[in-house]
Tab-separated table of C-alpha atoms and ligand atoms in Angstrom:
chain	number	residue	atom	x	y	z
A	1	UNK	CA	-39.875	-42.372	3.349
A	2	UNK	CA	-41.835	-39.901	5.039
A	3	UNK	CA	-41.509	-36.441	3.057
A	4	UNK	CA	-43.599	-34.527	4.554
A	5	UNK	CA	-41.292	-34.243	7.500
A	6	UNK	CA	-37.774	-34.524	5.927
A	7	UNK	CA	-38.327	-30.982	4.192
A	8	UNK	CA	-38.978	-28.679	6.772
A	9	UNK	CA	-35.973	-29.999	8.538
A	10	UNK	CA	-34.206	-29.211	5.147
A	11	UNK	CA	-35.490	-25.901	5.355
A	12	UNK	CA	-34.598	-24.799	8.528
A	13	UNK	CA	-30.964	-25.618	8.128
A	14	UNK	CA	-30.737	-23.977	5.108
A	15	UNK	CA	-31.974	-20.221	6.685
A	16	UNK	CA	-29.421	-21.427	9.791
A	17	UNK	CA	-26.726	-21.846	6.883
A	18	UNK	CA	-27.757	-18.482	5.426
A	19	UNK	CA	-27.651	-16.534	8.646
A	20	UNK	CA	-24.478	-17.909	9.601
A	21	UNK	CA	-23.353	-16.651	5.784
A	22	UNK	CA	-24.747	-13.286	6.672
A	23	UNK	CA	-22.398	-13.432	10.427
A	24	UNK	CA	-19.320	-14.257	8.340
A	25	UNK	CA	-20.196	-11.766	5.505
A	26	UNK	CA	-20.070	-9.340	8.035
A	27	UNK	CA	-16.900	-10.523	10.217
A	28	UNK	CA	-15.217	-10.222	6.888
A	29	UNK	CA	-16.196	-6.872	5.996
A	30	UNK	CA	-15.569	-5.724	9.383
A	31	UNK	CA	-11.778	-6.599	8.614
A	32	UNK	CA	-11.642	-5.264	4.990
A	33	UNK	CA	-12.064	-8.102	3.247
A	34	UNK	CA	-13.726	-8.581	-0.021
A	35	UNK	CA	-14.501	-12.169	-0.944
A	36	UNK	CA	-15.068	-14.343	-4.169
A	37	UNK	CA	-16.347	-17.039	-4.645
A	38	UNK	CA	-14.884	-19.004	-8.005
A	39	UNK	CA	-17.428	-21.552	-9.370
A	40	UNK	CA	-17.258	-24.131	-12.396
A	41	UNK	CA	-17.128	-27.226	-13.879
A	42	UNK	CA	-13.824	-29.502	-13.217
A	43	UNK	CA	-10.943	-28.860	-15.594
A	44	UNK	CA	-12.838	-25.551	-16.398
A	45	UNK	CA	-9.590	-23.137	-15.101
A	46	UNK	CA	-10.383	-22.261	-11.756
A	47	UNK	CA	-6.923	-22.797	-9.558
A	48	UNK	CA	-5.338	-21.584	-12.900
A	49	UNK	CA	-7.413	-18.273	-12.968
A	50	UNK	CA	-6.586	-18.131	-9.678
A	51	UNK	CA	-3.114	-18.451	-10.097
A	52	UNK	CA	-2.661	-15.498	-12.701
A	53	UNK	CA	-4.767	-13.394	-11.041
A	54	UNK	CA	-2.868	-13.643	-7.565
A	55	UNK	CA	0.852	-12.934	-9.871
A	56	UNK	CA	-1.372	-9.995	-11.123
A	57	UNK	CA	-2.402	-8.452	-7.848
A	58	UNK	CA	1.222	-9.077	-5.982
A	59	UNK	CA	1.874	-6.035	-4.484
A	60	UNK	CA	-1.454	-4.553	-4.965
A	61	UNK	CA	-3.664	-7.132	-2.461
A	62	UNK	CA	-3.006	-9.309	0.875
A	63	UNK	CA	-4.663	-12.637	-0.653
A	64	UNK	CA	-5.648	-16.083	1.556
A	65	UNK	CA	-7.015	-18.973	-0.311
A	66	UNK	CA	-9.608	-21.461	0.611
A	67	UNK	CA	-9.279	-24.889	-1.958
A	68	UNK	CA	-12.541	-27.202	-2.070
A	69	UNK	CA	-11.498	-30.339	-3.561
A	70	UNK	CA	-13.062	-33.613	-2.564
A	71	UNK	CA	-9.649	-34.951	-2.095
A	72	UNK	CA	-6.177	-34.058	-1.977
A	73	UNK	CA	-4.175	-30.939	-1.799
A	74	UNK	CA	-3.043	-30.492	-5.564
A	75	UNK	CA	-4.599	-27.396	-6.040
A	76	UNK	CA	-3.433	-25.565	-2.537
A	77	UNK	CA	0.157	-26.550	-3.311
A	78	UNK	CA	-0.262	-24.600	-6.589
A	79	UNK	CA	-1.321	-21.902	-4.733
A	80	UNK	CA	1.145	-21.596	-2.041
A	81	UNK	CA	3.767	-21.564	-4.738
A	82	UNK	CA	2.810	-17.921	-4.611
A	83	UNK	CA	3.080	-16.968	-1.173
A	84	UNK	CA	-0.420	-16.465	0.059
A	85	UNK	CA	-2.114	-18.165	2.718
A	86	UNK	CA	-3.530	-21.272	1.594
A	87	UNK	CA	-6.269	-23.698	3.296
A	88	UNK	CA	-7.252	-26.692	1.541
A	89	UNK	CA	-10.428	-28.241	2.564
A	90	UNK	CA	-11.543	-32.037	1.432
A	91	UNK	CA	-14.718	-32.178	1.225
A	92	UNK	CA	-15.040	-36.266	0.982
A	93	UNK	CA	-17.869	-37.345	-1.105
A	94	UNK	CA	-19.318	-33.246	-0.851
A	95	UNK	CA	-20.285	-31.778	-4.018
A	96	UNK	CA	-20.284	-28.506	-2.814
A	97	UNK	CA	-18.447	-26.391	-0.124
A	98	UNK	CA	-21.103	-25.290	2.838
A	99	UNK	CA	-20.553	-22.415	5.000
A	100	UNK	CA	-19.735	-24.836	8.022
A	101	UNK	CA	-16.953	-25.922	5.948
A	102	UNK	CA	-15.831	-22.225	5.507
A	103	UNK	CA	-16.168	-21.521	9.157
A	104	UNK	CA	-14.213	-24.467	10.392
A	105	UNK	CA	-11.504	-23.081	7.702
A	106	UNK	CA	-11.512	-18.985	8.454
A	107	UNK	CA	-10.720	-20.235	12.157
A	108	UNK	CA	-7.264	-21.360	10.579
A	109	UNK	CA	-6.474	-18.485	8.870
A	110	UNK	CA	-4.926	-15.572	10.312
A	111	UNK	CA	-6.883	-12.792	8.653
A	112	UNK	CA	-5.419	-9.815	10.333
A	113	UNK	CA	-3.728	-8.646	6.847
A	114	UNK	CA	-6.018	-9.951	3.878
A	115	UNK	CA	-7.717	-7.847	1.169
A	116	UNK	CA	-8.956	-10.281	-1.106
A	117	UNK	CA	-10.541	-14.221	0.373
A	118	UNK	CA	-10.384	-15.944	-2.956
A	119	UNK	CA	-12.710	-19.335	-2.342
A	120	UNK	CA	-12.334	-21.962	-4.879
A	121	UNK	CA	-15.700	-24.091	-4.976
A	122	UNK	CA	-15.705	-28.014	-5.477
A	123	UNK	CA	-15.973	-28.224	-9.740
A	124	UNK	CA	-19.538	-28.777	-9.997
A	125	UNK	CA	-22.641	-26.413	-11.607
A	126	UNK	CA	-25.047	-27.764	-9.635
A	127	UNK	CA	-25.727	-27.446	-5.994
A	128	UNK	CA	-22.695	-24.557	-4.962
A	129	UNK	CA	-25.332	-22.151	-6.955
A	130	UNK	CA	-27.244	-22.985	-3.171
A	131	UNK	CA	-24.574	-22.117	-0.939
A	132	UNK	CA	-23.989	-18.670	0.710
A	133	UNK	CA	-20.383	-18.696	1.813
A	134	UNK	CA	-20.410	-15.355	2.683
A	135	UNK	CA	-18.728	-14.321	-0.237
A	136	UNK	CA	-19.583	-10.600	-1.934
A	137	UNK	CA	-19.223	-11.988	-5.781
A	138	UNK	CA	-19.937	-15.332	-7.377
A	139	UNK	CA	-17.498	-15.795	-10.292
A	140	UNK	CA	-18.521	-18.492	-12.897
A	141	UNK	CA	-15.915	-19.672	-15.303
A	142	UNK	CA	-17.338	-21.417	-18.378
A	143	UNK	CA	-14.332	-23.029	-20.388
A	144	UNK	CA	-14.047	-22.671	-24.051
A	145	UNK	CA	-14.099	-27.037	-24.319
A	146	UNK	CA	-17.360	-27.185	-22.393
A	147	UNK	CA	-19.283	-25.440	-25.211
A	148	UNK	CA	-20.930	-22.337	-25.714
A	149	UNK	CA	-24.690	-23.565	-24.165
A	150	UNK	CA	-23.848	-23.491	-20.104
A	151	UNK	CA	-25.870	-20.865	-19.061
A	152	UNK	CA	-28.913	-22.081	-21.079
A	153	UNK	CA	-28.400	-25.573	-19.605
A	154	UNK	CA	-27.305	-24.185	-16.051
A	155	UNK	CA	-29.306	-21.211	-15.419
A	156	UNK	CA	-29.534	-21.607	-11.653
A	157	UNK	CA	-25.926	-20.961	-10.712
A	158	UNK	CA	-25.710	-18.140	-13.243
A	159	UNK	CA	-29.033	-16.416	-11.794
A	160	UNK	CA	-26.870	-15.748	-8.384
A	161	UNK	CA	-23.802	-14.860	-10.272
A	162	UNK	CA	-21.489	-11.459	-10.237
A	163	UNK	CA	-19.328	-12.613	-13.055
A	164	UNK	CA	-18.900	-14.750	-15.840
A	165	UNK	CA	-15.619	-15.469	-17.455
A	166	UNK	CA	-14.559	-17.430	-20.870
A	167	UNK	CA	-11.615	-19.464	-20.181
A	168	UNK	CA	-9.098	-21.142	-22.222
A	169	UNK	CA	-10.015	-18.687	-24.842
A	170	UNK	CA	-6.794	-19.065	-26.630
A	171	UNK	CA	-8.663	-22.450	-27.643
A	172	UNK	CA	-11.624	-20.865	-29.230
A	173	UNK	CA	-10.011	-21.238	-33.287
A	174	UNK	CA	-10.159	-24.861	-32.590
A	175	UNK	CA	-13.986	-24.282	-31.287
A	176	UNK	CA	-15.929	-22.185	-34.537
A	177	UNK	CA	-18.764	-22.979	-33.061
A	178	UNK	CA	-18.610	-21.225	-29.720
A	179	UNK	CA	-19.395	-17.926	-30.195
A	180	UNK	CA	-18.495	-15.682	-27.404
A	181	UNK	CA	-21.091	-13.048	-27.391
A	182	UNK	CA	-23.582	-15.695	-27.758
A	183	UNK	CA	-22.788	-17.389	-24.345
A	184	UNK	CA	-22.880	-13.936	-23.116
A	185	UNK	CA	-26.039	-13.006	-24.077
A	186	UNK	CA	-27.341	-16.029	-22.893
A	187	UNK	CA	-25.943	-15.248	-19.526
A	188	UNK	CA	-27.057	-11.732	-19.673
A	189	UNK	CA	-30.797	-12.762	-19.967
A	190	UNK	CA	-30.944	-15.060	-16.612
A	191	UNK	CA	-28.915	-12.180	-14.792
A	192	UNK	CA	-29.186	-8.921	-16.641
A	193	UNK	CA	-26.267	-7.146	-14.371
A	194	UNK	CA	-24.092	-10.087	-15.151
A	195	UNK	CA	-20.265	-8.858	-15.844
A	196	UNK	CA	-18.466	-10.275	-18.628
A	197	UNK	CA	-14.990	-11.286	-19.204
A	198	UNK	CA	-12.804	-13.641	-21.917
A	199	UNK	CA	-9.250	-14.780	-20.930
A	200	UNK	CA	-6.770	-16.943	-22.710
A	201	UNK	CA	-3.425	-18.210	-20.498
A	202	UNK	CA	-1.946	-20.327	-22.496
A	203	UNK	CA	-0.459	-19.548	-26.638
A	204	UNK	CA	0.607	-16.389	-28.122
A	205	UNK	CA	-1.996	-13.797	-26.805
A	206	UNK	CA	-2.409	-13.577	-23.252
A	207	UNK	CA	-5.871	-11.816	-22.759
A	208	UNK	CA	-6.627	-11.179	-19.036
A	209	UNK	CA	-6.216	-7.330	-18.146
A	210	UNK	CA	-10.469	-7.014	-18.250
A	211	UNK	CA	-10.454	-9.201	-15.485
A	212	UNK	CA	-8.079	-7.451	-13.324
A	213	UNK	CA	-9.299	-4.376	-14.083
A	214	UNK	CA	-12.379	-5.013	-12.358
A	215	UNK	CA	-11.013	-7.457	-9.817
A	216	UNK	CA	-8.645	-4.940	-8.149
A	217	UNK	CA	-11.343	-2.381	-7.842
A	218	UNK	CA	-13.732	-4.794	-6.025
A	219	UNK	CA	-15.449	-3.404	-2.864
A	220	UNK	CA	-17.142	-5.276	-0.397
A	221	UNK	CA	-20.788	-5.931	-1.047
A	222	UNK	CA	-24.177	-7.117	0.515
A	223	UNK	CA	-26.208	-10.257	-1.052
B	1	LIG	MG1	-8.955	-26.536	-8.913
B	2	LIG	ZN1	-23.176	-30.637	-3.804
């Protein structure tokens, strides 16, 4: 295999992909819009964060969805259950949305009257941390069952990130050995302006108002 030629081909699509992040960035702002991008492993809590944080902002925010999955449309039926706009893109055998992907999707969603594009990423730590979707702020949800070292073993997609958030935190009694200020810190010393937020769903204490908080107040934002 010839190297020496396959990487500056690599290259130059990846600054095409990031100018082409930059246009959308831009078309989106132009409208209003402020957009996240949600980022974690599978089973880590994403459509569910998602989920509470759309009841939370009813009223408040105009919300359309974007679901990566490789396949099916699980996730987007969850979401539609709340009476946003919902686009689910398969992504095949794609680890990773790409702003093409998120292109071909915003062309199928009437934007006119959206605050908030919430982006759900394919479940994966790797290679989304390399993908501009023209987002304003990368949220990375680390789930209490994953353990407490992600950032240390990760550090790539939490360099990039806005936002870090504990999930499934109502677990952590049956975890003594994830400590949440330690995962923190850890997170704090790849990306010092890293935010920080714990939530717990499920059981008797329903910890989530942080989040909102600082979600609802979100402007947009150059990268
Ligand atoms: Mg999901
Ligand atoms: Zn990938």
């Amino acid at each position: 295999m010839n190297e020496t030629k396959k990487i500056p081909v690599l290259e130059r699509v990846m600054k095409k992909n990031e100018q082409i992040a930059a246009e959308v960035r831009e078309q989106l702002h132009e409208k209003g819009i402020v957009t996240f991008n949600f980022m974690g492993s599978p089973g880590g809590g994403k459509t569910t964060l998602i989920e509470e944080t759309i009841k939370r902002l009813q009223g408040k925010k105009r919300i359309a969805v974007i679901e990566g999955d490789l396949a099916t449309t699980i996730d987007a039926e969850r979401i539609r259950h709340y009476g946003v706009k919902v686009l689910q893109i398969n992504t095949g055998s794609m680890c990773h949305l790409d702003i093409r992907l998120i292109t071909q999707a915003l062309e199928k969603i009437d934007l006119s009257d959206i605050d908030f594009l919430f982006i759900e990423n394919v479940g994966n730590l790797v290679c989304p941390s390399s993908h501009d979707l023209g987002e304003d702020y990368r949220i990375i949800l680390a789930s209490v069952p994953e353990g407490p070292f992600k950032p240390k073993k990760y550090p790539v997609i939490y360099k990039e990130a806005d936002a870090v958030i504990i999930t499934k935190a109502d677990l952590l009694e049956y975890f003594p050995d994830f400590k949440v200020e330690i995962l923190f810190q850890h997170a704090k010393e790849i990306q010092p302006e890293i935010k920080t937020f714990v939530v717990a769903l499920k059981g008797e204490k329903i910890i989530i108002d942080d989040w909102i908080t600082w979600i609802e107040q979100a402007k947009p934002k150059k990268r």
